[in-house]
PDB file of C-alpha atoms in Angstrom:
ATOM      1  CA  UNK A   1     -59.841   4.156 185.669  1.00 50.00           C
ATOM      2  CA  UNK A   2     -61.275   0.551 184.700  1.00 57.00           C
ATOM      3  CA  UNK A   3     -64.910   0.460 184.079  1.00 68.00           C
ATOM      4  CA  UNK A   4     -66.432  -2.012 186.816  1.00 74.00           C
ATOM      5  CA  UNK A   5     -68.314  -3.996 183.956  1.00 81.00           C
ATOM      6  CA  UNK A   6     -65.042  -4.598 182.167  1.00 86.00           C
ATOM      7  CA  UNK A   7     -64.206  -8.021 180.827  1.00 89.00           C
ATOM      8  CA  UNK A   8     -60.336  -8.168 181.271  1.00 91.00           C
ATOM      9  CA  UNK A   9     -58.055 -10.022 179.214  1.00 91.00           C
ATOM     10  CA  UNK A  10     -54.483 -10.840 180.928  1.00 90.00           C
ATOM     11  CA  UNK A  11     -52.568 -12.802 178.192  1.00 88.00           C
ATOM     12  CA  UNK A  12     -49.464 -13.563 180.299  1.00 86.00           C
ATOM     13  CA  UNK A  13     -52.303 -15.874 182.264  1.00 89.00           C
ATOM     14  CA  UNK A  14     -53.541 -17.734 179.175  1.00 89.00           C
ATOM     15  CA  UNK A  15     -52.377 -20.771 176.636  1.00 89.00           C
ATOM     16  CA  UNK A  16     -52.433 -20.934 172.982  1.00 91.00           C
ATOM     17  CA  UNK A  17     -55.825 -22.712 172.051  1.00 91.00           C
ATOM     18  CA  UNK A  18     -57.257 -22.221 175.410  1.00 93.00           C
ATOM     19  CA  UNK A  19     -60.795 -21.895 176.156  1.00 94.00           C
ATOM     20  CA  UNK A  20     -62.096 -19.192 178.623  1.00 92.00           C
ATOM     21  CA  UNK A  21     -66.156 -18.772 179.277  1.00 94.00           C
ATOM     22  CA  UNK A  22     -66.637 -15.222 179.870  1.00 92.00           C
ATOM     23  CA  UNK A  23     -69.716 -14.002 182.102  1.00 91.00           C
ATOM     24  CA  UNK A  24     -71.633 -10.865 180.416  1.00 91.00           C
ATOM     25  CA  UNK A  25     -74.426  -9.102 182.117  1.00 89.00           C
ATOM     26  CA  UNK A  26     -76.331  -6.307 180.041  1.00 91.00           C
ATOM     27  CA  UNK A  27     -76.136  -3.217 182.095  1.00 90.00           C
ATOM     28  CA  UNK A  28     -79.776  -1.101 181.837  1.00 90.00           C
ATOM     29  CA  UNK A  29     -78.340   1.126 179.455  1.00 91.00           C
ATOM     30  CA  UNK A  30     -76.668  -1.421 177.146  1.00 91.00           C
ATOM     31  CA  UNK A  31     -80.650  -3.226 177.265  1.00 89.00           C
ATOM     32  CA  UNK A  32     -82.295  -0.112 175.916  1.00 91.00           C
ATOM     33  CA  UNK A  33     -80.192  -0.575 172.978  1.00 91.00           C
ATOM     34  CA  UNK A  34     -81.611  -4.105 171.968  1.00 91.00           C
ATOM     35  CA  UNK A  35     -85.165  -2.947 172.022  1.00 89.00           C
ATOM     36  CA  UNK A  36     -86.836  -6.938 171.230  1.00 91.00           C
ATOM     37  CA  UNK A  37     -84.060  -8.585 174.177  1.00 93.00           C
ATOM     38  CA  UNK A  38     -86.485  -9.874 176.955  1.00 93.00           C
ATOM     39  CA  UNK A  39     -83.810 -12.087 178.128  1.00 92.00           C
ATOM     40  CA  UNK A  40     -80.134 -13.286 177.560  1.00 90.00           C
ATOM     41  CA  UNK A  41     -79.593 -15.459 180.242  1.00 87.00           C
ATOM     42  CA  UNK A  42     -79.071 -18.782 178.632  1.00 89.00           C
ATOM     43  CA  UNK A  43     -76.230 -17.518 176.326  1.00 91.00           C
ATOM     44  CA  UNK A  44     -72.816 -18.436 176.685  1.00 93.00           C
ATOM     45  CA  UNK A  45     -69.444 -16.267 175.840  1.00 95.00           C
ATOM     46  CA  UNK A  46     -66.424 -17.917 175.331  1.00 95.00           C
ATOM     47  CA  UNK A  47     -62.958 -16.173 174.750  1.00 95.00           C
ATOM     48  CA  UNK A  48     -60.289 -18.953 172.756  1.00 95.00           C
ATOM     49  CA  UNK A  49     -56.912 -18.323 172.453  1.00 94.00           C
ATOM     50  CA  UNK A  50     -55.446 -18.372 168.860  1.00 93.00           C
ATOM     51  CA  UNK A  51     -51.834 -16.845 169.013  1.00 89.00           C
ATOM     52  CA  UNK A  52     -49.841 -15.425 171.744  1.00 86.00           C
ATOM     53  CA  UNK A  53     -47.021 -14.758 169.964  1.00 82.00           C
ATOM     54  CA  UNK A  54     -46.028 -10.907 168.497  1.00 79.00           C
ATOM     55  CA  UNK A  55     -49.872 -10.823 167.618  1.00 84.00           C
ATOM     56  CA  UNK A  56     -52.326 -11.734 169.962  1.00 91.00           C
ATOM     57  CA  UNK A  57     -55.209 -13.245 168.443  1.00 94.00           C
ATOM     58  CA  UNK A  58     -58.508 -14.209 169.717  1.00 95.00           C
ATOM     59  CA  UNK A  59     -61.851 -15.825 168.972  1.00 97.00           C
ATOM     60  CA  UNK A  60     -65.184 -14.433 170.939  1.00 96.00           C
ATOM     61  CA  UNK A  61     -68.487 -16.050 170.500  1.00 96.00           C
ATOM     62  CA  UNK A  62     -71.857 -16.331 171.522  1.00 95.00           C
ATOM     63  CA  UNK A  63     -74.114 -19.411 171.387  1.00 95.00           C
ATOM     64  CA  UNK A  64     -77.156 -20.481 172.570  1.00 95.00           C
ATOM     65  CA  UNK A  65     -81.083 -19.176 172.855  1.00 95.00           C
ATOM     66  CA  UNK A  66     -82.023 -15.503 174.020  1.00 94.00           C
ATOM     67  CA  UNK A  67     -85.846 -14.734 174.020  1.00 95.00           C
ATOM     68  CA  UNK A  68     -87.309 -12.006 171.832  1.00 94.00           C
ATOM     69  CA  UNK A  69     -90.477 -10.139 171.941  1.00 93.00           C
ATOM     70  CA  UNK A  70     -91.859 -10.581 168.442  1.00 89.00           C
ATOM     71  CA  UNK A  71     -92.264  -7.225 166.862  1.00 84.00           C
ATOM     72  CA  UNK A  72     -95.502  -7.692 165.010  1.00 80.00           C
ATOM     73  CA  UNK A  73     -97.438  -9.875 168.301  1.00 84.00           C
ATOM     74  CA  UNK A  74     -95.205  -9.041 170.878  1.00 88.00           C
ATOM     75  CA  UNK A  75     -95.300 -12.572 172.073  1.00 93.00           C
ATOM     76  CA  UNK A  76     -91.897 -14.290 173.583  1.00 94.00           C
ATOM     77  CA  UNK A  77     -89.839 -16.176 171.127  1.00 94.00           C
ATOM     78  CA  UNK A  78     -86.938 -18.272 171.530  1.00 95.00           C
ATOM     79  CA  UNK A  79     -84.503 -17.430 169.108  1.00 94.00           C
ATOM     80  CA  UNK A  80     -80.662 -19.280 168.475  1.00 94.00           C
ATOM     81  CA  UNK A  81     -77.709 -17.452 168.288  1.00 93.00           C
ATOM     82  CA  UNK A  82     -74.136 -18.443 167.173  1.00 94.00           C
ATOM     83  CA  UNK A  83     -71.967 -16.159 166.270  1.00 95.00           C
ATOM     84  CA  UNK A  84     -68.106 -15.199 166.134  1.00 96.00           C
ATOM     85  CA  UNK A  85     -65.396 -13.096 165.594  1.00 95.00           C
ATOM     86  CA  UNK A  86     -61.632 -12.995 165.345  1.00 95.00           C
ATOM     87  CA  UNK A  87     -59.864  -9.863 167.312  1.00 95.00           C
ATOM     88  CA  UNK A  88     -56.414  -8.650 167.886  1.00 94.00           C
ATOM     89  CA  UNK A  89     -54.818  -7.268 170.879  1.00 93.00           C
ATOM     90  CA  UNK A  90     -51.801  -4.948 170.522  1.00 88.00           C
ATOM     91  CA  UNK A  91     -50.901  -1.513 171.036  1.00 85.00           C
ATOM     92  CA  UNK A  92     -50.460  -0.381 167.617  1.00 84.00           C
ATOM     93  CA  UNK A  93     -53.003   0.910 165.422  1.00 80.00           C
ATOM     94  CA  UNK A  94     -53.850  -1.941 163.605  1.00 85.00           C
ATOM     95  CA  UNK A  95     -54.847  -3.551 166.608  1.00 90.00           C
ATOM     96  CA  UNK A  96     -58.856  -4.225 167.145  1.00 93.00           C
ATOM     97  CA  UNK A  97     -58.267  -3.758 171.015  1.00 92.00           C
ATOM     98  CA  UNK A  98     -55.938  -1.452 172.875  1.00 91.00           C
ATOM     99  CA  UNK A  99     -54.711  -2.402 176.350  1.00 89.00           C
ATOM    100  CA  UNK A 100     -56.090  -0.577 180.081  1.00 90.00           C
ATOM    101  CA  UNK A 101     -53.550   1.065 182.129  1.00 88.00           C
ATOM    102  CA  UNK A 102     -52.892  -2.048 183.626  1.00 88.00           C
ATOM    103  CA  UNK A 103     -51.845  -4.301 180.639  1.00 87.00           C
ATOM    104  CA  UNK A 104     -55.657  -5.705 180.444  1.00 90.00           C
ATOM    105  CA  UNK A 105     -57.610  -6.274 177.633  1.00 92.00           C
ATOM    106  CA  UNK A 106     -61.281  -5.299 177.748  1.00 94.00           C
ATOM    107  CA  UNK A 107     -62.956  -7.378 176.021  1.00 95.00           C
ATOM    108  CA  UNK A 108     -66.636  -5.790 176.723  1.00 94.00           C
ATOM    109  CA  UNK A 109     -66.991  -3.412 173.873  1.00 93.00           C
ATOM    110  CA  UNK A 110     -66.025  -6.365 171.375  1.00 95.00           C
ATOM    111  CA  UNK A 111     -68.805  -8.959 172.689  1.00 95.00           C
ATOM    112  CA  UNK A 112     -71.421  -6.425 172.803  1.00 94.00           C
ATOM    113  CA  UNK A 113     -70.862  -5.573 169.448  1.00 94.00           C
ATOM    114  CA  UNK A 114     -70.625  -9.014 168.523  1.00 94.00           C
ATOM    115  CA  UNK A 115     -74.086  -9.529 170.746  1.00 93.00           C
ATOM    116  CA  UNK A 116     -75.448  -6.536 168.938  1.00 92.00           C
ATOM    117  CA  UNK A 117     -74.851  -8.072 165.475  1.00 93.00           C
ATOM    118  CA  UNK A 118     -76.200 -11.434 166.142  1.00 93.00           C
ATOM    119  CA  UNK A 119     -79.366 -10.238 167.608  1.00 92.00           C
ATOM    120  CA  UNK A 120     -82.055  -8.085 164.975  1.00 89.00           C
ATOM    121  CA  UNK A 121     -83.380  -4.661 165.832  1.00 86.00           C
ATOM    122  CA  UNK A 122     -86.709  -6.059 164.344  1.00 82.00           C
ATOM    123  CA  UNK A 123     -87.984  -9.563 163.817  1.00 82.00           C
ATOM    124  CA  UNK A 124     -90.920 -11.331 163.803  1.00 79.00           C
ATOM    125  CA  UNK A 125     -92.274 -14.772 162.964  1.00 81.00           C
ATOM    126  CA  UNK A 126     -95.326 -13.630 161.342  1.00 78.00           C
ATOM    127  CA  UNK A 127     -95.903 -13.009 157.797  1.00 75.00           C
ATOM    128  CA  UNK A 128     -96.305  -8.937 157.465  1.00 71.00           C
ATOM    129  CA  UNK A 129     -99.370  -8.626 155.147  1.00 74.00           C
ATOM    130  CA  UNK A 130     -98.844  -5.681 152.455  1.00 77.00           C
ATOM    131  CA  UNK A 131    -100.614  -2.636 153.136  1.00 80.00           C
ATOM    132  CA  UNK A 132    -100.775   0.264 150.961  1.00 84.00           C
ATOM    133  CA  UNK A 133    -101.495   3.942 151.701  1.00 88.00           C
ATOM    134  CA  UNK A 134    -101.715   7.037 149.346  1.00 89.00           C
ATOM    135  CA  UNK A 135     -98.894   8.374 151.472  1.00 90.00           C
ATOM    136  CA  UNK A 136     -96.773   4.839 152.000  1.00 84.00           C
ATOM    137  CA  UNK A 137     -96.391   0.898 151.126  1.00 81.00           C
ATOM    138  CA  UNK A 138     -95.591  -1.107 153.886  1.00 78.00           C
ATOM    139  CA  UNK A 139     -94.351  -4.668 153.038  1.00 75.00           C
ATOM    140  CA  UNK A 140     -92.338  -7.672 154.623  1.00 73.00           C
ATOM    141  CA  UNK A 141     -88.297  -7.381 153.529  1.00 72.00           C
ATOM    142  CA  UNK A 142     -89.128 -10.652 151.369  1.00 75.00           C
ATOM    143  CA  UNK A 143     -91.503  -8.544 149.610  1.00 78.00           C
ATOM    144  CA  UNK A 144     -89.613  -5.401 149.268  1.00 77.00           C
ATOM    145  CA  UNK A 145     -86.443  -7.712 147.852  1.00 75.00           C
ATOM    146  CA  UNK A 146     -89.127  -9.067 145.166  1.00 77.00           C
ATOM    147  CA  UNK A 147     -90.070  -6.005 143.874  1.00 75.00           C
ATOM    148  CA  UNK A 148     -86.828  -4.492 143.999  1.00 71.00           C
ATOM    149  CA  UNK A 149     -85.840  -7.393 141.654  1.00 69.00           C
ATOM    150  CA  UNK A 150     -88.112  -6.710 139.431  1.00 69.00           C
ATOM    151  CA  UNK A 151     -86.972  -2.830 138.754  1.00 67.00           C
ATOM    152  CA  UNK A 152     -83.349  -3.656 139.102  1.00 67.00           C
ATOM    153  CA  UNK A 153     -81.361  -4.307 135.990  1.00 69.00           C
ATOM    154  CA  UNK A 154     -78.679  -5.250 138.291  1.00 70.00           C
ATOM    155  CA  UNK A 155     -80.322  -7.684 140.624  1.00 63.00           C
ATOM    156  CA  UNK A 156     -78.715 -10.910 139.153  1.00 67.00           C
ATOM    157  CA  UNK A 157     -75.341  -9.232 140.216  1.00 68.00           C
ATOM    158  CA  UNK A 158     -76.027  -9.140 143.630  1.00 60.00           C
ATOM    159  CA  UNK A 159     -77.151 -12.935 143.972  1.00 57.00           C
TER     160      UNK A 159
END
């Protein structure tokens, strides 16, 4: 049985280096999991053919603004997204995405996780002051990355 949020796929109705915009509605569930989303509405999903030869390869992306609830003021913020990733269809196991029963790709799973990438699980436009505890430090990642530098005979490796 097809899930009734699916995105389907059909290549045999699609063009090498076509563009398809794709229409993708959180469900409740799928919300809870992007804790700072307030809204998604101005984003926009777009499927483009690469190859439809023996591999079928696509492009999905998301662009545009979503609003976030800042994690430190919990005040609305506008924040850009732009984001992609390549996927293959096919029924072997190297393929990213497996067909439905009917012959359908469903294409769901890959934008949300491509949606779930772009957007942070915490973010804030503020500047998180240090505070320090006998039982914990709490600083900004900027902070953290600093003194980690410091300590870390191997932090010009990782730059």
């Amino acid at each position: 049985m097809i899930d009734e949020d699916a995105l389907l796929f059909y290549p045999a109705k699609w063009k090498e280096g076509e563009e398809i915009e794709v229409t993708l509605s959180l469900t409740e569930k799928e919300k809870k999991l992007l804790p700072l989303l307030v809204s998604s509405s101005d984003l926009s999903f777009v499927v483009r053919v690469i190859a439809l030869s023996s591999i079928i390869e696509l492009n999905l992306s998301v662009e545009g603004d979503c609003i976030l609830e800042d994690a430190h003021t919990h005040e609305e913020i506008t924040y850009p997204l732009s984001d992609s990733v390549d996927v293959v269809l096919g029924v072997d196991e190297d393929a990213d995405i497996l067909p439905e029963e009917d012959g359908g790709y469903n294409l769901r799973g890959a934008f949300l996780a491509l949606l779930f990438n772009a957007i942070p699980m915490n973010y804030s436009e503020v500047e998180l002051e240090k505070i320090q505890t006998a039982d914990y430090v709490l600083m900004s990642e900027e902070e953290y990355e600093k003194e980690r530098g410091k300590n870390n005979p191997f932090a010009d490796l990782e730059k």
